[in-house]
CSV table of C-alpha atoms and ligand atoms in Angstrom, one decimal:
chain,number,residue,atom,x,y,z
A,2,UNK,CA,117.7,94.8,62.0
A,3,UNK,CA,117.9,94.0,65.9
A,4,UNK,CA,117.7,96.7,68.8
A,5,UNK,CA,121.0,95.8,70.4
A,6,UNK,CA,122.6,98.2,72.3
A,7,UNK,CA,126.4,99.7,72.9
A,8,UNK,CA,126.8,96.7,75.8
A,9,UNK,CA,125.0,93.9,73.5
A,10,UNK,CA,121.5,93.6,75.1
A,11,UNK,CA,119.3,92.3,72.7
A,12,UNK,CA,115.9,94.6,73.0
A,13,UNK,CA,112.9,92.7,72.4
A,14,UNK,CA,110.3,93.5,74.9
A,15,UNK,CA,108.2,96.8,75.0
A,16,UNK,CA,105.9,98.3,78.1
A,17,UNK,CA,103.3,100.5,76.8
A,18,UNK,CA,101.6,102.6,79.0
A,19,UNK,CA,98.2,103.3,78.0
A,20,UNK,CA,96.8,105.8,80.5
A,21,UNK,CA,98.5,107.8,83.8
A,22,UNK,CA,95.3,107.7,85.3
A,23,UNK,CA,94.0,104.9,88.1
A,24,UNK,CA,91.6,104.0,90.0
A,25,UNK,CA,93.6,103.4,93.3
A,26,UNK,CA,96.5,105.7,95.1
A,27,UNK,CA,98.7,103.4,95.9
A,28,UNK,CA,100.9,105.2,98.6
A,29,UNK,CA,104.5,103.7,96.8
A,30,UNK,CA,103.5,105.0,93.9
A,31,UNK,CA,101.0,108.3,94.2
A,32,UNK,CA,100.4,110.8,96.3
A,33,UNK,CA,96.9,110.7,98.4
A,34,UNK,CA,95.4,113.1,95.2
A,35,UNK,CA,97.0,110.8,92.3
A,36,UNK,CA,98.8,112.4,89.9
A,37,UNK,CA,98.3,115.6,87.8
A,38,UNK,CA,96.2,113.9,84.9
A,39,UNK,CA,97.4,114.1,81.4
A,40,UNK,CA,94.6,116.0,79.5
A,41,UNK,CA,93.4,113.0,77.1
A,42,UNK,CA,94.6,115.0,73.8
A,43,UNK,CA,98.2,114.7,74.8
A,44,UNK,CA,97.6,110.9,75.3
A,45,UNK,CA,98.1,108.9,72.6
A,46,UNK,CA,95.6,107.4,70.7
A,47,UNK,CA,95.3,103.4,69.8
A,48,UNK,CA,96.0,103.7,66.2
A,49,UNK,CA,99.3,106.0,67.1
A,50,UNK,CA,100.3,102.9,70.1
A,51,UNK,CA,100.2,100.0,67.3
A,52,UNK,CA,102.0,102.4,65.0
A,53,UNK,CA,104.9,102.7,67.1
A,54,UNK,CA,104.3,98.6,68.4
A,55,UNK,CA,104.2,97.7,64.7
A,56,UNK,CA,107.7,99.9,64.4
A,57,UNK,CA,109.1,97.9,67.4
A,58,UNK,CA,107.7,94.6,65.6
A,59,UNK,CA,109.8,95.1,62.7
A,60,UNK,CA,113.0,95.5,64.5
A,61,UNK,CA,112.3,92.4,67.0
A,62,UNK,CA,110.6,93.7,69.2
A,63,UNK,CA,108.3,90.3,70.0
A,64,UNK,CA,106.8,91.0,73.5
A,65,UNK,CA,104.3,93.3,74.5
A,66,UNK,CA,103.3,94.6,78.1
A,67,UNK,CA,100.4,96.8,78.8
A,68,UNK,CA,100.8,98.8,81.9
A,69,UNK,CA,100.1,102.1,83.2
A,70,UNK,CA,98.4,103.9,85.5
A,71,UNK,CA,95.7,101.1,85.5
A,72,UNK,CA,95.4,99.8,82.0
A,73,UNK,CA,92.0,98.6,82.7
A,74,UNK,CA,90.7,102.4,82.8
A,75,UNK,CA,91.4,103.3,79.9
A,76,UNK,CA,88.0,102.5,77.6
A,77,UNK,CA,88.2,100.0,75.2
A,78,UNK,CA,91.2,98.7,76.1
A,79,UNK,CA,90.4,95.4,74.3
A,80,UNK,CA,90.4,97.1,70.9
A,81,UNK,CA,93.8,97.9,71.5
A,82,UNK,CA,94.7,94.3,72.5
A,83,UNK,CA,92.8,92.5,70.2
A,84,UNK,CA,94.3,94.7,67.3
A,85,UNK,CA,98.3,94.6,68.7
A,86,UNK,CA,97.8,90.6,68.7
A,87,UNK,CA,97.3,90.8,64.8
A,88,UNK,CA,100.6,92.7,64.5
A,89,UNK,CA,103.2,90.2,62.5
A,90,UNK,CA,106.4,89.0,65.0
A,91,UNK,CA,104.0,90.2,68.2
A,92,UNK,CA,104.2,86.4,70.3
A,93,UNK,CA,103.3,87.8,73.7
A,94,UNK,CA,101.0,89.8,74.7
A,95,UNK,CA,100.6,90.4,79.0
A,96,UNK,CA,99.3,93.4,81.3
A,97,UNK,CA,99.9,94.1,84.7
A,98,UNK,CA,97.1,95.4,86.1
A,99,UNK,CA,95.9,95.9,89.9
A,100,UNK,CA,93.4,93.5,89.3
A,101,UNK,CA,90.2,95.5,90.4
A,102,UNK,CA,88.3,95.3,87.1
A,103,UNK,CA,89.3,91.9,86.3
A,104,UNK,CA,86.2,90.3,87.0
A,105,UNK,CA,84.7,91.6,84.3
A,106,UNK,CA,87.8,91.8,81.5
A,107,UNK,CA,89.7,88.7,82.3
A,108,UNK,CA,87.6,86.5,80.1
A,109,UNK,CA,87.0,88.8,77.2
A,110,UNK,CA,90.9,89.8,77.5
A,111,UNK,CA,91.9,86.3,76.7
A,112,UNK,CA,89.9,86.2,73.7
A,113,UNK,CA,91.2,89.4,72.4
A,114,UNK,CA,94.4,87.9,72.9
A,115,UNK,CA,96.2,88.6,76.4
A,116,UNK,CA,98.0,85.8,77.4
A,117,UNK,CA,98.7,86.8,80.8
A,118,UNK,CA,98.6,88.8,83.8
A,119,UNK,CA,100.4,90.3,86.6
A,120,UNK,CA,97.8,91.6,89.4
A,121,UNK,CA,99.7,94.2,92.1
A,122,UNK,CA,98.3,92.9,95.8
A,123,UNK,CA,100.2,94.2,98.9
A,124,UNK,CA,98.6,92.4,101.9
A,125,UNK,CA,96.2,89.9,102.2
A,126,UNK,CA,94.7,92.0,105.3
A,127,UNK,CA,91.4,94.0,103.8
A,128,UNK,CA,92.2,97.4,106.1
A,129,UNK,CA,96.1,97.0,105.1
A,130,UNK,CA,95.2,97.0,101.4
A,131,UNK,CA,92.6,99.3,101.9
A,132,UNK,CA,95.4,101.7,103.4
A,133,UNK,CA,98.2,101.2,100.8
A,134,UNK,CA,96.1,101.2,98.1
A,135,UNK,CA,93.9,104.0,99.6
A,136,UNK,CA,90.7,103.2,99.7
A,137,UNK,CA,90.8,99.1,97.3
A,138,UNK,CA,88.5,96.9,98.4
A,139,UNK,CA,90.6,93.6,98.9
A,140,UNK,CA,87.8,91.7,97.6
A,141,UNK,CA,87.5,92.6,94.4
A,142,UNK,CA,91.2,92.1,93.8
A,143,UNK,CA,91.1,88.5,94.9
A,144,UNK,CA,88.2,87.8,92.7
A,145,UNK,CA,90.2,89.3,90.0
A,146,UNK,CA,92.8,86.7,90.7
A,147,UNK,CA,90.2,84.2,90.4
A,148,UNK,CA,88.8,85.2,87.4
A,149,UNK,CA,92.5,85.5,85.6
A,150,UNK,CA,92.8,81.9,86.8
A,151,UNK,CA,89.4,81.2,85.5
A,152,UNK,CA,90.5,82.8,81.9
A,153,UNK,CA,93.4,81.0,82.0
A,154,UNK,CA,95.9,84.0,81.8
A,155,UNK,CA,98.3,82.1,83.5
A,156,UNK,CA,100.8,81.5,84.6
A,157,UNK,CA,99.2,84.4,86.8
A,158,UNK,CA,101.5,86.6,89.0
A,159,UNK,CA,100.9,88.5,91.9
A,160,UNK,CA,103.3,91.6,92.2
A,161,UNK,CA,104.1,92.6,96.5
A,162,UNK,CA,106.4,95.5,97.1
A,163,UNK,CA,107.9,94.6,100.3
A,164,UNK,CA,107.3,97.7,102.9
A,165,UNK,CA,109.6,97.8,105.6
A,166,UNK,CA,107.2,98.7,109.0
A,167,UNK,CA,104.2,98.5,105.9
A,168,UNK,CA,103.8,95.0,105.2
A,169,UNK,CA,106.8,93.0,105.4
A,170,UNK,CA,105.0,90.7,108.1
A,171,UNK,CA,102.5,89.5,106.2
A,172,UNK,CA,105.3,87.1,104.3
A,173,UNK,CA,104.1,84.2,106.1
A,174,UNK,CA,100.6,85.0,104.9
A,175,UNK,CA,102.0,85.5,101.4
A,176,UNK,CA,104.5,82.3,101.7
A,177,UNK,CA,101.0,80.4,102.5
A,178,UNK,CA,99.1,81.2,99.8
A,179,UNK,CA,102.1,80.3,97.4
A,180,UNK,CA,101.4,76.5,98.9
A,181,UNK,CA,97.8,76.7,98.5
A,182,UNK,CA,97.2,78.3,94.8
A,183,UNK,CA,98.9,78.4,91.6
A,184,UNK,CA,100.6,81.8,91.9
A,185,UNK,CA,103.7,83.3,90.8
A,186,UNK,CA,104.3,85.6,94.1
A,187,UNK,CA,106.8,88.4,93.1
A,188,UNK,CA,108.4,90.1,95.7
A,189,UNK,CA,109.5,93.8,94.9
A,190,UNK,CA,112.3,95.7,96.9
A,191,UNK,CA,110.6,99.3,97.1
A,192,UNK,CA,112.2,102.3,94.6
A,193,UNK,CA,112.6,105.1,95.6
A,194,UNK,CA,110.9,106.8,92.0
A,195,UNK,CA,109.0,109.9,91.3
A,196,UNK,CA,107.8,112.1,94.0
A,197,UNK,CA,107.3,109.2,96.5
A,198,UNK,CA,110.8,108.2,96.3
A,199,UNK,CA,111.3,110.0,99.8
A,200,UNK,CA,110.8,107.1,101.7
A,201,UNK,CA,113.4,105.0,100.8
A,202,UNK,CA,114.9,104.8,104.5
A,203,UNK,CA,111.8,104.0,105.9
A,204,UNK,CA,110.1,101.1,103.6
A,205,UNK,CA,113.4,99.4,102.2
A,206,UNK,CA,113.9,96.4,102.9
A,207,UNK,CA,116.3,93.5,100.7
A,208,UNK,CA,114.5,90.2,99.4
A,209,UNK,CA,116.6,88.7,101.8
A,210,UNK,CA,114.7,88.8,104.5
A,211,UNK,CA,111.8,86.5,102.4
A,212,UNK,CA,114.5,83.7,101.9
A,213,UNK,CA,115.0,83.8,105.8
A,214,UNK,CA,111.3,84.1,106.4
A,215,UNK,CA,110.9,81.1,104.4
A,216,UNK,CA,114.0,79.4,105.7
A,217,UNK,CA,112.4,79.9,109.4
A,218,UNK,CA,109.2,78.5,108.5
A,219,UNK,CA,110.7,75.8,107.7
A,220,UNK,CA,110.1,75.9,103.8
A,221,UNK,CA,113.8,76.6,102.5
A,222,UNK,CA,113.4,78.8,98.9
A,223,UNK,CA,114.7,76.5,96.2
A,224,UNK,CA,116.4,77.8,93.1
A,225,UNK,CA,113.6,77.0,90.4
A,226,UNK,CA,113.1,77.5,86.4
A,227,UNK,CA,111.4,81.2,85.7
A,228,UNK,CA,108.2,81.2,84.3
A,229,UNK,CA,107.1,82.9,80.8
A,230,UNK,CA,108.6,86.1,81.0
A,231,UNK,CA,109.8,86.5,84.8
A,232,UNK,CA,112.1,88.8,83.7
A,233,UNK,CA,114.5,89.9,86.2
A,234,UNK,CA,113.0,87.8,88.9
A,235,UNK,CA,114.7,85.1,90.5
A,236,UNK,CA,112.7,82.0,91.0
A,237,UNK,CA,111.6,79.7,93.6
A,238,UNK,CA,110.0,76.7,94.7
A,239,UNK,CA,108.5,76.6,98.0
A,240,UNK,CA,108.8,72.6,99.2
A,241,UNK,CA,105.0,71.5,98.5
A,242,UNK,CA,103.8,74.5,97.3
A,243,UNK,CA,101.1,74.5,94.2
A,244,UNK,CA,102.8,78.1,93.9
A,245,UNK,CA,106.1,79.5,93.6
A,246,UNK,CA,108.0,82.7,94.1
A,247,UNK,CA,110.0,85.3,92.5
A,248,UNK,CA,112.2,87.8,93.9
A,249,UNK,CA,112.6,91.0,92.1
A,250,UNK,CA,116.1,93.0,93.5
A,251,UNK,CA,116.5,96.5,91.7
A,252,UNK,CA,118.3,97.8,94.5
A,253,UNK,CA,120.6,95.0,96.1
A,254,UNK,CA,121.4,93.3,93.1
A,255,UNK,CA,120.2,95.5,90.1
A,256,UNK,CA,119.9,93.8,86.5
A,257,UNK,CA,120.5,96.1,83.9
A,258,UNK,CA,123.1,93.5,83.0
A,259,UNK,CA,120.5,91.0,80.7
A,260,UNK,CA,117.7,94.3,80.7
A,261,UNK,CA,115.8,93.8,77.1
A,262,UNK,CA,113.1,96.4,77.5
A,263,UNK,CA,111.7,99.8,76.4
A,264,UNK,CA,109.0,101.6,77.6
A,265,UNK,CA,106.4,103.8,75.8
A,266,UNK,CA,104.9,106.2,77.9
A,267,UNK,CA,101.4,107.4,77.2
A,268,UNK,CA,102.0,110.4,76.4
A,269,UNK,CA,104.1,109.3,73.2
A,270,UNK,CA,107.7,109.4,74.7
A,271,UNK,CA,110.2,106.3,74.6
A,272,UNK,CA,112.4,105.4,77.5
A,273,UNK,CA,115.3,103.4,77.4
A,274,UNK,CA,115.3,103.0,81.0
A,275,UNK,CA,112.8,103.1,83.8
A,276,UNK,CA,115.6,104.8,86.1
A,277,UNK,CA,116.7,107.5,83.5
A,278,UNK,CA,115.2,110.8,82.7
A,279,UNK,CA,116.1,110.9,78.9
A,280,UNK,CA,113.1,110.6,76.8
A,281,UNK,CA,112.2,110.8,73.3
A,282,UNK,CA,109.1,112.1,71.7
A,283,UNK,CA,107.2,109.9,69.4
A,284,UNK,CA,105.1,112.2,67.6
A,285,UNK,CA,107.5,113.9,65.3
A,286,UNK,CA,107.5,110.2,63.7
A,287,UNK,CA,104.2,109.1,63.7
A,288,UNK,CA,102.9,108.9,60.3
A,289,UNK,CA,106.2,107.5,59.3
A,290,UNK,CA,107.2,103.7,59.6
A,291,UNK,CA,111.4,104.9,58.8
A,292,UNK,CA,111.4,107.5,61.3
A,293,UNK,CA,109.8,105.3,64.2
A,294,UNK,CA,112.5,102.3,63.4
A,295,UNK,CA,115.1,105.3,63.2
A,296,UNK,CA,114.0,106.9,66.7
A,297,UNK,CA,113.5,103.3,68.7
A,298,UNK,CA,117.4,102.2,67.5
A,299,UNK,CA,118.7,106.0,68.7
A,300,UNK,CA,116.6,105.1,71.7
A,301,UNK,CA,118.4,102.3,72.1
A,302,UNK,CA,121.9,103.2,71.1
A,303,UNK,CA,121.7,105.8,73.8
A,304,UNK,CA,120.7,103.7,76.7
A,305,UNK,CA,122.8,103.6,79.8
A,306,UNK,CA,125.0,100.7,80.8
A,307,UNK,CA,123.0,100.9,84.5
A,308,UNK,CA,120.6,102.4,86.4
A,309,UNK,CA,121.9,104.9,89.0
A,310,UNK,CA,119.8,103.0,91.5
A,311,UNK,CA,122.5,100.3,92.0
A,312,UNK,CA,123.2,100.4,95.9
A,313,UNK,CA,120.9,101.8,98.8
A,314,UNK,CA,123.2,104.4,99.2
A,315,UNK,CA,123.0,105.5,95.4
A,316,UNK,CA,119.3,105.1,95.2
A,317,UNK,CA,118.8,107.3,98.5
A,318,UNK,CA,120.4,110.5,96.9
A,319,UNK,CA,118.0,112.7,95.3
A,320,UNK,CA,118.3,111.7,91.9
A,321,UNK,CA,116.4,113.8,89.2
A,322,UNK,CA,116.9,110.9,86.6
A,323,UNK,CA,113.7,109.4,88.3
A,324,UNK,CA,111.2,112.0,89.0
A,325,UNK,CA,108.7,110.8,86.4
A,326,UNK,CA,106.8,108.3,88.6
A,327,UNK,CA,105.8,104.8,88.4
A,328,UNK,CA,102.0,105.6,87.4
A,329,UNK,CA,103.6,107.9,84.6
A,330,UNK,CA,106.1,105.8,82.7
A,331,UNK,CA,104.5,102.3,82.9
A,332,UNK,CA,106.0,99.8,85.9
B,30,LIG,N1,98.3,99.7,88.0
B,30,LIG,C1,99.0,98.5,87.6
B,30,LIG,C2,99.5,97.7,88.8
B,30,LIG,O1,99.3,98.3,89.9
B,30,LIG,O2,99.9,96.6,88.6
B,30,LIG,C3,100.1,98.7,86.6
B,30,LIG,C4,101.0,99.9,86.9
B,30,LIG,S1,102.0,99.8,88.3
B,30,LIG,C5,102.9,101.4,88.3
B,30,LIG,C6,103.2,98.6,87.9
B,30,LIG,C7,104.0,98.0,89.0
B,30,LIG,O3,104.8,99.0,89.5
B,30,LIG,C8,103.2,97.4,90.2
B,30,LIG,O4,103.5,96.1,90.4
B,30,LIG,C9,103.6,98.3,91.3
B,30,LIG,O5,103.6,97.5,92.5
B,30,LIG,C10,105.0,98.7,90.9
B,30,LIG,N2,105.5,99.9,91.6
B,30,LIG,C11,104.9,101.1,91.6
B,30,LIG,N3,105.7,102.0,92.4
B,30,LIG,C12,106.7,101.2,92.9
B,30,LIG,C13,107.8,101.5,93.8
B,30,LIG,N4,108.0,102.7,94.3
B,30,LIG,N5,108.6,100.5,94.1
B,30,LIG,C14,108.4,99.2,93.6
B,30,LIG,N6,107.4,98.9,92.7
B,30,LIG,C15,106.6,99.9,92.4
B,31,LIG,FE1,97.6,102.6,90.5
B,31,LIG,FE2,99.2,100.5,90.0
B,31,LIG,FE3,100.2,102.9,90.9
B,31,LIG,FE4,98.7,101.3,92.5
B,31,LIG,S1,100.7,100.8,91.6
B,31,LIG,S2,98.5,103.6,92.2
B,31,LIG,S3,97.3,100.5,91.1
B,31,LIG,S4,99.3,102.6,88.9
């Protein structure tokens, strides 16, 4: 039986968050001393993940994300992928990932059975990345990108939350390397989630102001087929570009409308939402296939119609619905 909700969404696509922990700050998502880290016997283990991915499996569920934290951290991560890609009615397997470790796991991350990535990078600038991220060396990020390219997780995507006063003038730079490599550029509007959701007013800025960008350079944004899995991106060609572009809108034009996803958060509890505070343990059901499909439909029965984050002025309210962070519910 399907995961379809009260409003008909059909729910077939699961992030699982495999660690809290990272190996940047990234200053939209952590504070300069990360997070309060999980102890790692409250984290669940590999065999409980593809219990619960084999429960999701059974009721649709055909696409997998690994997220996190960094997903890369987290040792012997490949066991994990290499055994969720043996799971009956899993077709897709993909990670987003900031890209740093890549060098060394995007070829043996293919093999295990990743299909593709999507690698966070902010600004092309090495002491601008070095300051949002807090200390990432640009370098290895773009070899990363390289070696995903190398490995053939493509179509390869590059994630950019757009910071208003931050890095919203590198889009030219960005724009430019869309023409010159194959690269899915996504542009995020910043949330305002966990506790770094305080700066809404100063780093928002809408997608809008990429389309003009482009439209002043003199490469107009074309409406364009998505890629595999774009999700709620919009897409774009840029006029000779080897690239192309996505826009991702939560705030100006939120998509909970066509939203197909749940998230698994490594500590064992289910969201229906990444903008709700309801969650749902795991691990009274572990051990039991029944339970798991039981828990992931009540899940999904009780999942909002929309995120509360549907207008600036909405999202700018203190809102206790999102005070689990980014790092600790999977992005
Ligand atoms: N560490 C991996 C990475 O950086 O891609 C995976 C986890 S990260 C939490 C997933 C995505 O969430 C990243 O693309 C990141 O840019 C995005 N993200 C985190 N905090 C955000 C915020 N406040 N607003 C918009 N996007 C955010
Ligand atoms: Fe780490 Fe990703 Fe959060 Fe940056 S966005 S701090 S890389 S989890």
């Amino acid at each position: 039986m399907a995961l379809i909700d009260r409003y008909g969404r059909k729910h077939d696509y699961l992030r699982v968050s495999v660690t809290d922990r990272c190996n940047l700050r990234c200053i939209y998502c952590m504070g300069p001393d990360g997070v309060k880290q999980i102890p790692h016997d409250q984290i669940l283990t590999y065999e409980e993940i593809l219990e619960v991915i084999t429960a999701a499996a059974a009721l649709g569920v055909t696409r997998v994300r690994f997220t996190g934290g960094e997903p890369l951290v987290r040792q012997e991560l490949l066991h994990l992928v290499e055994k969720s890609s043996r799971i009956p009615g899993i077709a897709e397997l993909t990670m987003s990932t900031n890209g740093i470790l890549l060098p060394k796991f995007a070829g043996p991350l293919k093999k295990a059975g990743l299909q593709r990535v999507n690698i966070s990078l902010d600004s092309l600038k090495p002491d601008l990345y070095r300051k949002i991220t807090r200390g990432g060396d640009l370098n290895l990020v773009l070899a990363g990108i390289g070696a995903a390219l190398e490995a053939d997780l493509k179509p390869v995507k590059v994630n950019i939350v757009l910071m208003k006063g931050i890095n919203h003038l590198e889009v030219p730079d960005f724009l430019a390397l869309a023409l010159e490599k194959e690269l899915h550029l996504r542009f995020i509007e910043y949330m305002p989630i966990g506790a770094q959701g305080s700066k809404l007013q100063e780093y928002y800025l809408p997608l809008s102001y990429v389309q003009e960008t482009a439209a002043r350079m003199g490469l107009p944004l074309t409406p364009a087929e998505s890629p595999a899995g774009a999700g709620p991106a919009e897409s774009f060609n840029l006029p000779g570009g080897k690239g192309t572009i996505g826009l991702i809108h939560p705030i100006s034009r939120h998509f909970c409308g066509t939203c197909n996803r749940l998230r698994l958060t490594a500590e064992g509890f289910l969201k229906c939402c990444l903008y709700w505070q309801q969650e749902y343990s795991v691990r009274p059901a572990l051990g039991d296939a029944a339970a798991l499909q039981e828990l992931l439909r009540k899940v999904v029965r009780l999942k909002p119609e929309k995120h509360l984050m549907s207008t600036v002025e909405d999202a700018g309210a203190v809102n206790p619905r999102a005070m689990r962070g980014m790092s600790r519910t999977g992005g």
